Short mmCIF file of C-alpha atoms in Angstrom, two decimals:
data_model
loop_
_atom_site.label_atom_id
_atom_site.label_comp_id
_atom_site.label_asym_id
_atom_site.label_seq_id
_atom_site.Cartn_x
_atom_site.Cartn_y
_atom_site.Cartn_z
CA MET A 1 73.75 70.16 82.83
CA ILE A 2 76.35 72.60 84.16
CA SER A 3 76.13 73.56 87.82
CA THR A 4 77.06 76.89 89.38
CA LEU A 5 79.29 77.41 92.36
CA PRO A 6 77.67 76.41 95.68
CA GLY A 7 76.03 79.06 97.81
CA ARG A 8 78.82 79.17 100.39
CA SER A 9 81.18 80.49 97.70
CA TYR A 10 79.29 83.78 97.97
CA THR A 11 78.76 83.90 101.75
CA ASP A 12 81.68 82.26 103.56
CA PRO A 13 84.12 84.86 104.98
CA ALA A 14 86.90 82.25 104.91
CA ILE A 15 86.44 81.72 101.16
CA PHE A 16 86.41 85.50 100.64
CA ALA A 17 89.66 85.85 102.61
CA ASP A 18 91.18 83.14 100.43
CA GLU A 19 90.05 85.01 97.32
CA GLN A 20 91.58 88.22 98.64
CA ALA A 21 94.92 86.46 99.13
CA ARG A 22 95.04 84.24 96.04
CA ILE A 23 93.22 86.42 93.50
CA PHE A 24 93.24 90.12 94.35
CA GLU A 25 96.66 90.15 96.02
CA ASP A 26 98.31 87.89 93.44
CA LEU A 27 96.98 89.36 90.17
CA TRP A 28 96.99 92.76 88.47
CA PHE A 29 94.38 95.09 89.97
CA CYS A 30 93.12 98.22 88.21
CA ALA A 31 93.57 100.85 90.92
CA VAL A 32 93.17 104.45 89.73
CA ARG A 33 92.80 106.55 86.60
CA ALA A 34 96.15 108.20 85.85
CA ASP A 35 94.56 111.57 85.09
CA ASP A 36 93.18 111.66 88.63
CA LEU A 37 96.78 112.32 89.73
CA PRO A 38 97.67 115.30 87.54
CA LYS A 39 100.75 116.69 89.31
CA PRO A 40 103.56 115.67 91.69
CA GLY A 41 102.32 114.91 95.17
CA ALA A 42 98.80 113.96 94.08
CA PHE A 43 97.80 110.62 95.56
CA LYS A 44 94.90 108.20 95.83
CA THR A 45 94.47 105.23 98.12
CA VAL A 46 92.72 102.01 97.15
CA GLN A 47 91.91 98.75 98.88
CA VAL A 48 93.59 95.82 97.12
CA GLY A 49 92.71 92.55 98.79
CA ARG A 50 93.51 92.98 102.47
CA GLU A 51 96.03 95.78 101.83
CA ASN A 52 95.59 99.52 101.43
CA VAL A 53 97.75 100.95 98.65
CA ILE A 54 98.90 104.51 97.91
CA VAL A 55 99.33 105.51 94.28
CA VAL A 56 101.24 108.80 94.00
CA ARG A 57 102.75 110.89 91.21
CA GLY A 58 106.42 111.63 91.76
CA ARG A 59 108.40 114.74 90.99
CA ASP A 60 109.66 112.95 87.88
CA GLN A 61 105.97 112.62 86.75
CA ARG A 62 106.05 108.84 87.21
CA LEU A 63 103.30 107.02 89.06
CA ARG A 64 104.41 104.76 91.90
CA ALA A 65 102.53 102.56 94.34
CA PHE A 66 103.33 101.69 97.96
CA LEU A 67 101.66 99.94 100.85
CA ASN A 68 99.93 102.57 102.99
CA VAL A 69 101.93 101.67 106.08
CA CYS A 70 104.63 103.58 107.96
CA ARG A 71 107.77 101.46 108.36
CA HIS A 72 108.32 102.73 111.91
CA ARG A 73 105.37 101.44 113.91
CA GLY A 74 102.86 100.55 111.22
CA ALA A 75 100.52 103.53 111.29
CA ARG A 76 98.42 104.24 108.20
CA LEU A 77 100.07 107.11 106.36
CA CYS A 78 97.27 108.49 104.21
CA ALA A 79 93.88 108.36 105.88
CA GLU A 80 92.10 110.11 103.01
CA GLU A 81 91.02 108.44 99.77
CA ALA A 82 92.64 111.21 97.75
CA GLY A 83 94.74 114.29 98.33
CA GLU A 84 97.98 116.07 97.63
CA VAL A 85 101.22 116.33 99.59
CA LYS A 86 103.77 119.08 98.99
CA ARG A 87 107.15 117.38 99.40
CA THR A 88 106.85 114.17 101.40
CA ILE A 89 104.35 111.63 102.68
CA ARG A 90 104.45 112.25 106.42
CA CYS A 91 103.22 109.93 109.15
CA ALA A 92 100.93 111.77 111.58
CA TYR A 93 102.00 109.52 114.48
CA HIS A 94 105.79 109.99 114.84
CA ALA A 95 106.53 112.28 111.86
CA TRP A 96 108.50 109.80 109.78
CA SER A 97 108.50 111.28 106.28
CA TYR A 98 108.99 109.63 102.89
CA ASP A 99 109.97 111.06 99.52
CA LEU A 100 107.54 110.54 96.66
CA ASP A 101 109.83 107.76 95.39
CA GLY A 102 109.34 105.93 98.70
CA ARG A 103 112.73 106.62 100.29
CA LEU A 104 112.78 107.54 103.99
CA ALA A 105 113.48 111.29 103.94
CA ALA A 106 113.38 112.36 107.56
CA ALA A 107 112.43 111.31 111.07
CA PRO A 108 112.98 112.79 114.53
CA ASN A 109 116.47 111.84 115.77
CA LEU A 110 117.22 110.00 112.51
CA ALA A 111 120.78 111.35 112.54
CA LYS A 112 121.36 109.43 115.78
CA MET A 113 120.35 106.16 114.10
CA PRO A 114 122.99 105.53 111.42
CA ASP A 115 121.96 101.89 111.14
CA ILE A 116 118.58 102.87 109.66
CA ASP A 117 118.95 102.42 105.92
CA ARG A 118 116.73 105.00 104.20
CA VAL A 119 115.98 102.68 101.28
CA GLN A 120 115.47 99.51 103.29
CA TYR A 121 113.16 101.37 105.67
CA GLY A 122 111.44 103.29 102.93
CA LEU A 123 107.89 102.58 101.86
CA SER A 124 107.13 99.03 100.71
CA PRO A 125 106.82 99.25 96.90
CA VAL A 126 104.02 97.72 94.85
CA HIS A 127 104.41 96.80 91.18
CA LEU A 128 102.66 99.25 88.83
CA ARG A 129 101.87 99.28 85.10
CA GLU A 130 99.81 101.75 83.08
CA TRP A 131 97.29 100.69 80.42
CA LEU A 132 94.11 102.26 79.03
CA GLY A 133 94.94 105.38 81.05
CA TYR A 134 94.78 103.53 84.40
CA ALA A 135 97.37 102.47 86.94
CA TRP A 136 97.27 98.71 87.53
CA VAL A 137 99.04 97.38 90.63
CA CYS A 138 100.12 93.94 91.77
CA LEU A 139 101.07 92.96 95.31
CA ALA A 140 102.75 89.69 94.34
CA ALA A 141 106.52 89.50 94.76
CA GLU A 142 106.71 88.22 91.19
CA PRO A 143 103.68 89.47 89.23
CA PRO A 144 102.20 87.46 86.38
CA SER A 145 102.83 88.71 82.86
CA PHE A 146 100.85 91.93 82.35
CA GLU A 147 100.69 91.27 78.62
CA ASP A 148 99.39 87.72 79.04
CA GLU A 149 97.00 88.25 81.96
CA VAL A 150 95.62 91.76 81.35
CA MET A 151 96.19 93.00 77.81
CA TYR A 152 95.48 89.61 76.27
CA ALA A 153 91.96 89.64 77.78
CA ALA A 154 91.03 92.28 75.21
CA THR A 155 92.62 90.34 72.36
CA GLU A 156 90.95 87.11 73.47
CA ARG A 157 87.55 88.79 73.51
CA LEU A 158 87.86 90.97 70.41
CA GLY A 159 89.97 88.58 68.36
CA ASP A 160 92.41 91.29 67.29
CA PRO A 161 95.00 93.13 69.43
CA ALA A 162 94.47 96.29 67.37
CA ALA A 163 90.73 96.40 68.02
CA ILE A 164 90.91 98.06 71.45
CA GLU A 165 93.83 100.27 70.44
CA ARG A 166 91.62 102.05 67.91
CA TYR A 167 89.61 103.59 70.77
CA HIS A 168 92.75 105.23 72.27
CA VAL A 169 91.24 104.85 75.74
CA GLU A 170 94.34 106.32 77.39
CA GLU A 171 93.74 109.62 75.54
CA LEU A 172 90.05 109.95 76.44
CA ALA A 173 88.81 112.35 79.11
CA LEU A 174 86.65 111.56 82.11
CA GLY A 175 83.11 112.78 81.51
CA ARG A 176 81.37 111.27 84.52
CA ARG A 177 82.18 108.94 87.40
CA ILE A 178 79.54 107.23 89.52
CA VAL A 179 80.42 105.09 92.54
CA TYR A 180 78.04 102.27 93.47
CA ASP A 181 78.10 100.46 96.82
CA VAL A 182 76.63 97.06 96.04
CA LYS A 183 75.52 94.68 98.79
CA ALA A 184 76.56 91.55 96.92
CA ASN A 185 79.54 89.25 96.44
CA TRP A 186 81.95 90.31 93.69
CA LYS A 187 81.46 87.06 91.74
CA LEU A 188 77.74 87.76 91.32
CA LEU A 189 78.67 91.03 89.59
CA VAL A 190 81.14 89.31 87.25
CA GLU A 191 78.63 86.60 86.35
CA ASN A 192 75.95 89.19 85.71
CA PHE A 193 78.18 91.18 83.37
CA MET A 194 79.16 88.09 81.40
CA GLU A 195 75.64 87.00 80.45
CA CYS A 196 72.54 88.50 78.85
CA TYR A 197 69.96 85.86 79.75
CA HIS A 198 68.56 88.54 82.08
CA CYS A 199 68.62 91.39 79.57
CA ALA A 200 65.09 91.03 78.21
CA THR A 201 63.77 90.91 81.77
CA ILE A 202 65.46 93.88 83.43
CA HIS A 203 67.11 96.04 80.72
CA PRO A 204 64.37 97.60 78.54
CA GLU A 205 66.49 100.64 77.65
CA LEU A 206 69.52 98.55 76.71
CA THR A 207 67.61 96.04 74.57
CA ALA A 208 65.89 98.93 72.76
CA VAL A 209 69.35 100.06 71.58
CA LEU A 210 70.83 96.55 71.26
CA PRO A 211 67.86 94.38 70.25
CA GLU A 212 69.86 91.15 69.84
CA PHE A 213 70.43 91.16 73.62
CA ALA A 214 66.74 90.36 74.06
CA GLY A 215 67.55 86.92 72.66
CA GLY A 216 69.60 86.10 75.75
CA PHE A 217 73.09 85.81 74.27
CA ALA A 218 75.64 88.32 75.53
CA ALA A 219 78.24 89.91 73.26
CA GLN A 220 80.91 88.09 75.29
CA TYR A 221 79.50 84.74 74.20
CA TYR A 222 81.14 85.17 70.78
CA VAL A 223 84.77 86.03 70.09
CA GLY A 224 85.04 89.23 68.08
CA HIS A 225 81.30 89.87 68.00
CA GLY A 226 79.89 93.31 68.67
CA ALA A 227 76.18 93.73 69.29
CA GLU A 228 74.67 95.86 66.52
CA PHE A 229 72.67 98.99 67.28
CA ALA A 230 68.97 98.99 66.48
CA ALA A 231 68.13 100.57 63.12
CA ARG A 232 66.22 103.36 64.85
CA ALA A 233 69.02 104.06 67.37
CA GLU A 234 71.17 106.97 66.27
CA GLY A 235 73.52 106.65 69.22
CA PHE A 236 74.28 104.72 72.43
CA THR A 237 71.93 106.88 74.50
CA VAL A 238 69.02 106.21 76.81
CA ASP A 239 66.48 107.30 74.17
CA GLY A 240 68.44 106.32 71.04
CA SER A 241 69.20 109.96 70.20
CA PRO A 242 72.53 110.86 68.54
CA GLY A 243 75.75 110.66 70.50
CA PHE A 244 78.94 112.56 69.72
CA GLY A 245 80.33 111.10 66.50
CA LYS A 246 82.60 108.13 66.09
CA LEU A 247 86.01 108.30 67.79
CA PRO A 248 88.56 109.13 65.07
CA ASP A 249 90.29 105.75 64.67
CA VAL A 250 87.41 103.38 65.38
CA ALA A 251 87.12 101.11 62.34
CA GLU A 252 84.04 101.12 60.14
CA GLU A 253 83.24 97.54 61.15
CA GLN A 254 83.27 98.69 64.81
CA ASP A 255 80.86 101.54 64.18
CA ARG A 256 77.34 101.13 65.58
CA ARG A 257 78.54 98.16 67.60
CA TYR A 258 78.87 97.47 71.33
CA TYR A 259 81.71 95.32 72.67
CA ALA A 260 82.14 94.09 76.25
CA ILE A 261 85.35 92.79 77.81
CA THR A 262 85.92 91.20 81.22
CA VAL A 263 89.46 91.59 82.51
CA LYS A 264 89.65 89.25 85.46
CA PRO A 265 89.35 89.69 88.30
CA GLN A 266 87.74 93.13 88.58
CA VAL A 267 87.43 95.20 85.41
CA PHE A 268 84.67 95.51 82.81
CA VAL A 269 85.33 97.47 79.62
CA ASN A 270 82.44 98.59 77.39
CA LEU A 271 83.28 99.96 73.95
CA VAL A 272 80.86 101.97 71.79
CA PRO A 273 81.75 104.19 68.84
CA ASP A 274 81.76 107.54 70.65
CA HIS A 275 82.79 106.66 74.22
CA VAL A 276 84.10 103.98 76.56
CA ILE A 277 82.66 102.88 79.90
CA LEU A 278 85.02 101.23 82.37
CA HIS A 279 84.00 99.58 85.65
CA ARG A 280 86.46 98.85 88.47
CA MET A 281 85.23 96.54 91.22
CA ILE A 282 86.72 96.76 94.71
CA PRO A 283 85.60 93.79 96.85
CA MET A 284 85.26 95.07 100.42
CA ALA A 285 83.55 92.12 102.14
CA VAL A 286 82.01 88.78 101.24
CA ASP A 287 78.69 90.56 100.65
CA ARG A 288 79.84 94.07 99.64
CA THR A 289 81.49 95.34 96.46
CA VAL A 290 82.23 98.97 95.60
CA VAL A 291 82.11 99.71 91.86
CA GLU A 292 83.63 102.83 90.32
CA CYS A 293 82.24 103.42 86.83
CA ASP A 294 83.88 105.93 84.47
CA TRP A 295 82.37 107.35 81.27
CA LEU A 296 85.22 108.41 78.95
CA TYR A 297 84.88 110.69 75.91
CA HIS A 298 87.05 112.41 73.34
CA PRO A 299 88.66 115.46 75.02
CA ASP A 300 86.98 117.76 72.47
CA VAL A 301 83.56 116.56 73.62
CA ILE A 302 84.37 117.41 77.24
CA ALA A 303 85.97 120.74 76.32
CA SER A 304 82.86 121.72 74.36
CA GLY A 305 80.69 121.44 77.45
CA ALA A 306 78.39 119.00 75.67
CA ASP A 307 75.45 117.59 77.62
CA LEU A 308 76.43 114.02 78.51
CA SER A 309 73.26 113.16 80.42
CA LEU A 310 71.50 111.00 77.80
CA SER A 311 74.75 109.16 77.07
CA VAL A 312 75.54 108.52 80.74
CA GLU A 313 71.96 107.70 81.70
CA LEU A 314 71.75 104.57 79.52
CA PHE A 315 74.48 102.63 81.28
CA HIS A 316 73.71 104.19 84.66
CA ARG A 317 70.29 102.58 84.40
CA VAL A 318 71.89 99.31 83.29
CA ASN A 319 74.19 99.47 86.32
CA ALA A 320 71.35 100.21 88.72
CA GLN A 321 69.26 97.37 87.27
CA ASP A 322 72.16 94.92 87.39
CA PHE A 323 73.23 95.81 90.91
CA ASP A 324 69.66 95.56 92.18
CA ALA A 325 69.50 92.05 90.66
CA CYS A 326 72.78 91.10 92.37
CA GLU A 327 71.50 92.42 95.70
CA ARG A 328 68.32 90.37 95.23
CA THR A 329 70.48 87.30 94.61
CA GLN A 330 72.89 87.67 97.54
CA PRO A 331 70.41 86.61 100.29
CA GLY A 332 69.53 83.47 98.31
CA MET A 333 73.15 82.34 98.48
CA SER A 334 72.59 81.62 102.19
CA SER A 335 69.44 79.57 101.62
CA ARG A 336 69.39 75.79 102.02
CA ALA A 337 67.75 75.80 98.57
CA TYR A 338 71.06 76.97 97.10
CA GLU A 339 73.40 74.90 99.26
CA GLU A 340 74.53 72.88 96.23
CA GLY A 341 74.25 75.83 93.84
CA GLY A 342 72.08 76.31 90.78
CA VAL A 343 72.29 75.54 87.08
CA LEU A 344 73.50 77.41 83.98
CA VAL A 345 71.29 77.55 80.88
CA PRO A 346 73.05 77.17 77.49
CA SER A 347 73.50 80.93 76.91
CA GLU A 348 75.31 81.09 80.28
CA HIS A 349 77.63 78.11 79.78
CA HIS A 350 80.67 80.37 79.31
CA ILE A 351 80.26 81.46 82.96
CA SER A 352 81.46 77.98 83.93
CA LEU A 353 84.91 78.97 82.62
CA PHE A 354 84.92 81.81 85.16
CA HIS A 355 83.93 79.39 87.92
CA GLN A 356 86.73 77.02 86.87
CA TRP A 357 89.18 79.92 86.92
CA VAL A 358 88.15 80.90 90.47
CA ASN A 359 88.48 77.33 91.72
CA GLN A 360 91.89 76.94 90.09
CA ARG A 361 93.12 80.15 91.71
CA LEU A 362 91.93 79.01 95.13
CA ARG A 363 93.62 75.65 94.73
CA GLY A 364 96.86 77.49 94.03
#
């Protein structure tokens, strides 16, 4: 018998604070889609652990990330979730202004303060890497290897480093984005995504397209395995109707297959022949997780004005069903009946590796 984590792991604010510090502030965090910042001065803010981070495109077209804190008296610089600045990021409190590369550009009476080094008192930088068309940030002073901790997650799941490259995710265009505010602990969402024991119960539309999921084993249970489409399903759509044609470089053995990847701690990647669905989780509280879900298509599909509704609707329903299940589970984590946790059935045993990973991170 393999036990789950105890209930307090999902309800204790002290444990959540520890996770924020030792997981979300120490590891690579998928922050924003690069195409959301199309020109110099465009910025987005995102909560990463206990810190708020600005991601901004510089005049040299590079993306950079900084803590959203003025170095003068600590005011928050960008109050909005997204926007555009013309030349500098300017503090609304005392008008300290920063270039898009983070350097202190101007401040009232700055000429009278020659001891203020404009680099030293510039914005606090955050490490940034781009992959799959997204900006990933890391708050750690010395980040872990991006190749080993992030990119390898796809290789480990798919069994071949070239497998995900064939989808050219970084070249796809955003077709739809839906933001879900889920009243549940982030770990419940990860566990739910990793298993399919629940699929026959709550996902009728998904199991109609991927009938093997009704047997309870998730695609992530097997290295390199993609769940095969039902014979009657012409595409990955809510009614099995045709999609938009296979992406150009997707291999024949990947056609009519669904692959799922978990990139710890907060990204889910779903690969199907004609589009990619990517979830980014942002843990906001011990019992609240915001999820941004992007549906990505070949640019020609978006440019054509094609109707995406049947394609989007399938996984939107899956999301709604999953998040409702997680919200049903969250209250039970506080019950005396779950004080010592629950039990994993055989098709869920791989979730214990996730639990071990969390415990190892918290032990430092």
